[in-house]
Amino acid sequence: MAIKDSPEEWEVRASTTPFTGKKTAVRTDEVVMPDGSAARRDYQVHPGSVAVLALDTEQRVLVLRQYRHPVRHKLWELPAGLLDVPGENPLHAAQRELYEEAHLKAEDWRVLTDVFTTPGGSDEAVRVFLARELSEAEGERFEVAEEEADMELARVPLPALVRGVLAGELQNNCLALGVLSLHAVLGGEGPEALRPAEAPWPARPFSV
């Protein structure tokens, strides 16, 4: 048997949205179980996100430190952001985030991995890109606000990030997933074996 996730959708008898926020919402579904009973499932409805593992020629990863109020931590993270427009091309969103958060552009883009961040409580899907051949972006720097106004940026060698993840010192999910995936890629077939940047993403279909 192939070990591969597969799409499936169980019957929903009723659905309500008790809360709608600025970017996300909470939905309550009454889902029919295999034995015919029904169970209530509450979950966050999320537009989806992209994250960028930007790797320079010295094998350093661009990371940023940002306050995250729900967990009361400042976390080291990859540049990342929401898919603000339904059907938005995730590559274009990733390029925008790299520009806005780091004022960088990249010539080589590949899909590093795709993930459902918390499938038991949210439908959020994230595509993590590998970006290489970095250079400064043209034009003025993007004006940041709110939590991003306090952001710190650094370039950290990949092995140091891998050690930090395994030691429990770096806990952002996209950072952990990205650096461990890249570590595996570099020890295996190499970045050229990764999917192209415009690879289909069934979790968040988009226009090329």
mmCIF file of C-alpha atoms in Angstrom:
data_model
loop_
_atom_site.group_PDB
_atom_site.id
_atom_site.type_symbol
_atom_site.label_atom_id
_atom_site.label_comp_id
_atom_site.label_asym_id
_atom_site.label_seq_id
_atom_site.Cartn_x
_atom_site.Cartn_y
_atom_site.Cartn_z
ATOM 1 C CA MET A 1 0.000 0.000 0.000
ATOM 2 C CA ALA A 2 1.305 3.451 -0.915
ATOM 3 C CA ILE A 3 1.707 5.757 2.084
ATOM 4 C CA LYS A 4 0.044 8.828 0.670
ATOM 5 C CA ASP A 5 -2.616 11.239 1.956
ATOM 6 C CA SER A 6 -5.888 11.110 0.027
ATOM 7 C CA PRO A 7 -8.784 13.557 -0.215
ATOM 8 C CA GLU A 8 -12.062 12.466 1.368
ATOM 9 C CA GLU A 9 -15.119 14.327 2.603
ATOM 10 C CA TRP A 10 -17.647 12.917 5.063
ATOM 11 C CA GLU A 11 -21.275 14.060 5.055
ATOM 12 C CA VAL A 12 -22.009 17.293 6.921
ATOM 13 C CA ARG A 13 -25.589 17.496 8.214
ATOM 14 C CA ALA A 14 -25.380 21.077 9.412
ATOM 15 C CA SER A 15 -22.844 23.881 9.456
ATOM 16 C CA THR A 16 -22.694 27.249 11.223
ATOM 17 C CA THR A 17 -20.103 30.003 11.513
ATOM 18 C CA PRO A 18 -20.373 31.379 15.060
ATOM 19 C CA PHE A 19 -17.411 33.738 14.661
ATOM 20 C CA THR A 20 -15.903 35.662 11.740
ATOM 21 C CA GLY A 21 -12.723 37.668 12.252
ATOM 22 C CA LYS A 22 -10.576 39.902 10.057
ATOM 23 C CA LYS A 23 -8.759 37.060 8.282
ATOM 24 C CA THR A 24 -10.150 33.797 9.675
ATOM 25 C CA ALA A 25 -13.384 32.359 11.048
ATOM 26 C CA VAL A 26 -14.600 29.545 13.298
ATOM 27 C CA ARG A 27 -16.951 26.965 11.806
ATOM 28 C CA THR A 28 -19.013 24.286 13.523
ATOM 29 C CA ASP A 29 -19.918 21.232 11.429
ATOM 30 C CA GLU A 30 -22.128 18.286 12.362
ATOM 31 C CA VAL A 31 -20.237 15.421 10.702
ATOM 32 C CA VAL A 32 -21.657 11.937 10.068
ATOM 33 C CA MET A 33 -19.323 9.254 11.484
ATOM 34 C CA PRO A 34 -18.768 5.797 9.913
ATOM 35 C CA ASP A 35 -21.218 4.196 12.381
ATOM 36 C CA GLY A 36 -23.985 6.629 11.380
ATOM 37 C CA SER A 37 -23.745 8.828 14.469
ATOM 38 C CA ALA A 38 -23.011 12.546 14.218
ATOM 39 C CA ALA A 39 -20.242 14.481 15.961
ATOM 40 C CA ARG A 40 -19.658 18.218 16.233
ATOM 41 C CA ARG A 41 -16.355 19.555 14.974
ATOM 42 C CA ASP A 42 -15.261 23.139 15.647
ATOM 43 C CA TYR A 43 -12.365 24.437 13.567
ATOM 44 C CA GLN A 44 -10.680 27.551 12.250
ATOM 45 C CA VAL A 45 -11.353 28.421 8.616
ATOM 46 C CA HIS A 46 -8.096 29.793 7.202
ATOM 47 C CA PRO A 47 -7.219 31.224 3.757
ATOM 48 C CA GLY A 48 -3.874 29.417 3.634
ATOM 49 C CA SER A 49 -0.297 30.657 3.872
ATOM 50 C CA VAL A 50 3.095 30.588 2.226
ATOM 51 C CA ALA A 51 6.550 30.528 3.801
ATOM 52 C CA VAL A 52 9.972 31.088 2.258
ATOM 53 C CA LEU A 53 13.213 29.362 3.200
ATOM 54 C CA ALA A 54 15.681 31.793 1.632
ATOM 55 C CA LEU A 55 19.140 30.208 1.359
ATOM 56 C CA ASP A 56 22.199 32.288 0.486
ATOM 57 C CA THR A 57 25.456 31.164 -1.124
ATOM 58 C CA GLU A 58 27.049 30.574 2.301
ATOM 59 C CA GLN A 59 24.296 28.063 3.200
ATOM 60 C CA ARG A 60 22.731 30.506 5.639
ATOM 61 C CA VAL A 61 18.966 30.789 6.079
ATOM 62 C CA LEU A 62 17.205 34.125 6.419
ATOM 63 C CA VAL A 63 15.129 34.141 9.605
ATOM 64 C CA LEU A 64 13.184 36.810 11.410
ATOM 65 C CA ARG A 65 12.125 37.202 15.037
ATOM 66 C CA GLN A 66 8.567 38.301 15.718
ATOM 67 C CA TYR A 67 6.215 38.492 18.701
ATOM 68 C CA ARG A 68 3.329 35.999 18.553
ATOM 69 C CA HIS A 69 0.671 36.931 21.063
ATOM 70 C CA PRO A 70 -1.297 33.629 21.296
ATOM 71 C CA VAL A 71 1.804 31.766 22.524
ATOM 72 C CA ARG A 72 3.369 34.755 24.353
ATOM 73 C CA HIS A 73 6.721 34.245 22.648
ATOM 74 C CA LYS A 74 9.060 35.971 20.272
ATOM 75 C CA LEU A 75 9.700 33.272 17.686
ATOM 76 C CA TRP A 76 12.357 32.911 15.022
ATOM 77 C CA GLU A 77 10.482 32.249 11.799
ATOM 78 C CA LEU A 78 10.767 32.118 8.028
ATOM 79 C CA PRO A 79 9.311 34.995 5.998
ATOM 80 C CA ALA A 80 5.667 34.063 5.612
ATOM 81 C CA GLY A 81 2.207 35.438 5.020
ATOM 82 C CA LEU A 82 -1.417 34.751 4.224
ATOM 83 C CA LEU A 83 -2.914 34.034 0.826
ATOM 84 C CA ASP A 84 -5.004 37.187 1.041
ATOM 85 C CA VAL A 85 -6.799 36.783 -2.291
ATOM 86 C CA PRO A 86 -8.831 33.626 -3.085
ATOM 87 C CA GLY A 87 -7.076 31.674 -5.832
ATOM 88 C CA GLU A 88 -3.885 33.724 -5.445
ATOM 89 C CA ASN A 89 -0.786 32.180 -7.004
ATOM 90 C CA PRO A 90 1.281 31.009 -4.002
ATOM 91 C CA LEU A 91 4.593 31.751 -5.736
ATOM 92 C CA HIS A 92 3.583 35.357 -6.256
ATOM 93 C CA ALA A 93 2.526 35.577 -2.600
ATOM 94 C CA ALA A 94 5.870 34.124 -1.481
ATOM 95 C CA GLN A 95 7.802 36.576 -3.631
ATOM 96 C CA ARG A 96 5.776 39.408 -2.122
ATOM 97 C CA GLU A 97 6.485 38.248 1.434
ATOM 98 C CA LEU A 98 10.226 37.945 0.802
ATOM 99 C CA TYR A 99 10.229 41.487 -0.574
ATOM 100 C CA GLU A 100 8.082 42.977 2.184
ATOM 101 C CA GLU A 101 9.776 41.289 5.141
ATOM 102 C CA ALA A 102 13.398 41.170 3.962
ATOM 103 C CA HIS A 103 13.642 43.442 0.878
ATOM 104 C CA LEU A 104 15.070 40.532 -1.090
ATOM 105 C CA LYS A 105 14.349 38.811 -4.383
ATOM 106 C CA ALA A 106 15.376 35.341 -5.560
ATOM 107 C CA GLU A 107 16.064 33.951 -9.016
ATOM 108 C CA ASP A 108 15.589 30.254 -8.197
ATOM 109 C CA TRP A 109 12.310 29.091 -6.618
ATOM 110 C CA ARG A 110 11.182 25.536 -5.836
ATOM 111 C CA VAL A 111 8.502 23.931 -3.683
ATOM 112 C CA LEU A 112 10.178 22.555 -0.567
ATOM 113 C CA THR A 113 7.078 20.980 1.017
ATOM 114 C CA ASP A 114 3.335 21.371 1.672
ATOM 115 C CA VAL A 115 1.666 20.883 5.038
ATOM 116 C CA PHE A 116 -1.606 21.128 6.930
ATOM 117 C CA THR A 117 -0.429 22.903 10.082
ATOM 118 C CA THR A 118 -3.053 21.722 12.604
ATOM 119 C CA PRO A 119 -5.540 19.455 10.778
ATOM 120 C CA GLY A 120 -7.420 18.582 13.963
ATOM 121 C CA GLY A 121 -8.416 22.192 14.578
ATOM 122 C CA SER A 122 -7.856 24.232 11.417
ATOM 123 C CA ASP A 123 -8.008 23.848 7.640
ATOM 124 C CA GLU A 124 -4.864 25.986 7.214
ATOM 125 C CA ALA A 125 -2.570 24.749 4.449
ATOM 126 C CA VAL A 126 0.956 26.104 4.014
ATOM 127 C CA ARG A 127 3.298 25.833 1.049
ATOM 128 C CA VAL A 128 6.971 26.242 1.974
ATOM 129 C CA PHE A 129 9.241 27.418 -0.842
ATOM 130 C CA LEU A 130 12.998 27.174 -1.198
ATOM 131 C CA ALA A 131 14.397 30.425 -2.611
ATOM 132 C CA ARG A 132 18.009 30.707 -3.804
ATOM 133 C CA GLU A 133 20.209 33.134 -5.756
ATOM 134 C CA LEU A 134 19.244 35.984 -3.462
ATOM 135 C CA SER A 135 19.825 39.687 -4.062
ATOM 136 C CA GLU A 136 18.540 43.013 -2.785
ATOM 137 C CA ALA A 137 15.168 44.025 -4.182
ATOM 138 C CA GLU A 138 14.788 47.224 -6.162
ATOM 139 C CA GLY A 139 12.860 50.217 -4.894
ATOM 140 C CA GLU A 140 12.061 51.449 -1.416
ATOM 141 C CA ARG A 141 11.677 49.146 1.541
ATOM 142 C CA PHE A 142 8.157 48.105 2.464
ATOM 143 C CA GLU A 143 6.843 50.057 5.453
ATOM 144 C CA VAL A 144 6.068 47.612 8.275
ATOM 145 C CA ALA A 145 3.581 48.097 11.123
ATOM 146 C CA GLU A 146 2.215 46.437 14.282
ATOM 147 C CA GLU A 147 4.230 43.345 15.322
ATOM 148 C CA GLU A 148 6.370 43.546 12.189
ATOM 149 C CA ALA A 149 7.694 46.975 13.241
ATOM 150 C CA ASP A 150 9.648 45.186 16.003
ATOM 151 C CA MET A 151 11.021 42.451 13.740
ATOM 152 C CA GLU A 152 14.674 41.357 13.822
ATOM 153 C CA LEU A 153 16.367 39.709 10.837
ATOM 154 C CA ALA A 154 19.357 37.376 10.781
ATOM 155 C CA ARG A 155 21.129 34.922 8.505
ATOM 156 C CA VAL A 156 21.888 31.696 10.344
ATOM 157 C CA PRO A 157 23.828 28.617 9.128
ATOM 158 C CA LEU A 158 21.476 25.736 8.392
ATOM 159 C CA PRO A 159 23.171 23.291 10.835
ATOM 160 C CA ALA A 160 22.628 25.739 13.723
ATOM 161 C CA LEU A 161 18.918 25.914 12.933
ATOM 162 C CA VAL A 162 18.646 22.124 12.719
ATOM 163 C CA ARG A 163 20.272 21.835 16.155
ATOM 164 C CA GLY A 164 17.919 24.465 17.557
ATOM 165 C CA VAL A 165 14.845 22.660 16.260
ATOM 166 C CA LEU A 166 15.940 19.295 17.654
ATOM 167 C CA ALA A 167 16.796 20.898 21.009
ATOM 168 C CA GLY A 168 13.327 22.431 21.289
ATOM 169 C CA GLU A 169 14.745 25.952 21.151
ATOM 170 C CA LEU A 170 13.104 26.858 17.830
ATOM 171 C CA GLN A 171 9.398 26.044 17.811
ATOM 172 C CA ASN A 172 7.782 27.772 14.846
ATOM 173 C CA ASN A 173 6.256 25.007 12.728
ATOM 174 C CA CYS A 174 7.203 26.375 9.292
ATOM 175 C CA LEU A 175 10.758 27.063 10.399
ATOM 176 C CA ALA A 176 11.120 23.565 11.838
ATOM 177 C CA LEU A 177 9.549 21.909 8.813
ATOM 178 C CA GLY A 178 11.558 24.010 6.375
ATOM 179 C CA VAL A 179 15.011 23.531 7.873
ATOM 180 C CA LEU A 180 14.549 19.804 8.505
ATOM 181 C CA SER A 181 13.209 19.318 4.974
ATOM 182 C CA LEU A 182 16.131 21.217 3.478
ATOM 183 C CA HIS A 183 18.573 19.242 5.621
ATOM 184 C CA ALA A 184 17.067 16.044 4.187
ATOM 185 C CA VAL A 185 17.153 17.433 0.632
ATOM 186 C CA LEU A 186 20.819 18.415 0.855
ATOM 187 C CA GLY A 187 21.678 14.981 2.192
ATOM 188 C CA GLY A 188 19.688 13.296 -0.577
ATOM 189 C CA GLU A 189 18.995 14.092 -4.214
ATOM 190 C CA GLY A 190 19.580 17.847 -3.896
ATOM 191 C CA PRO A 191 17.375 20.908 -4.535
ATOM 192 C CA GLU A 192 17.167 20.216 -8.278
ATOM 193 C CA ALA A 193 14.993 17.184 -7.491
ATOM 194 C CA LEU A 194 12.351 19.333 -5.771
ATOM 195 C CA ARG A 195 9.042 20.182 -7.417
ATOM 196 C CA PRO A 196 8.942 23.305 -9.597
ATOM 197 C CA ALA A 197 7.667 26.527 -8.057
ATOM 198 C CA GLU A 198 4.385 26.358 -9.995
ATOM 199 C CA ALA A 199 3.618 22.740 -8.996
ATOM 200 C CA PRO A 200 -0.115 22.064 -8.432
ATOM 201 C CA TRP A 201 -1.371 22.474 -4.871
ATOM 202 C CA PRO A 202 -4.723 20.719 -4.443
ATOM 203 C CA ALA A 203 -5.222 22.151 -0.953
ATOM 204 C CA ARG A 204 -5.285 25.676 -2.404
ATOM 205 C CA PRO A 205 -5.911 25.588 -6.200
ATOM 206 C CA PHE A 206 -4.547 28.628 -8.003
ATOM 207 C CA SER A 207 -4.126 30.229 -11.418
ATOM 208 C CA VAL A 208 -0.662 30.223 -12.978
#
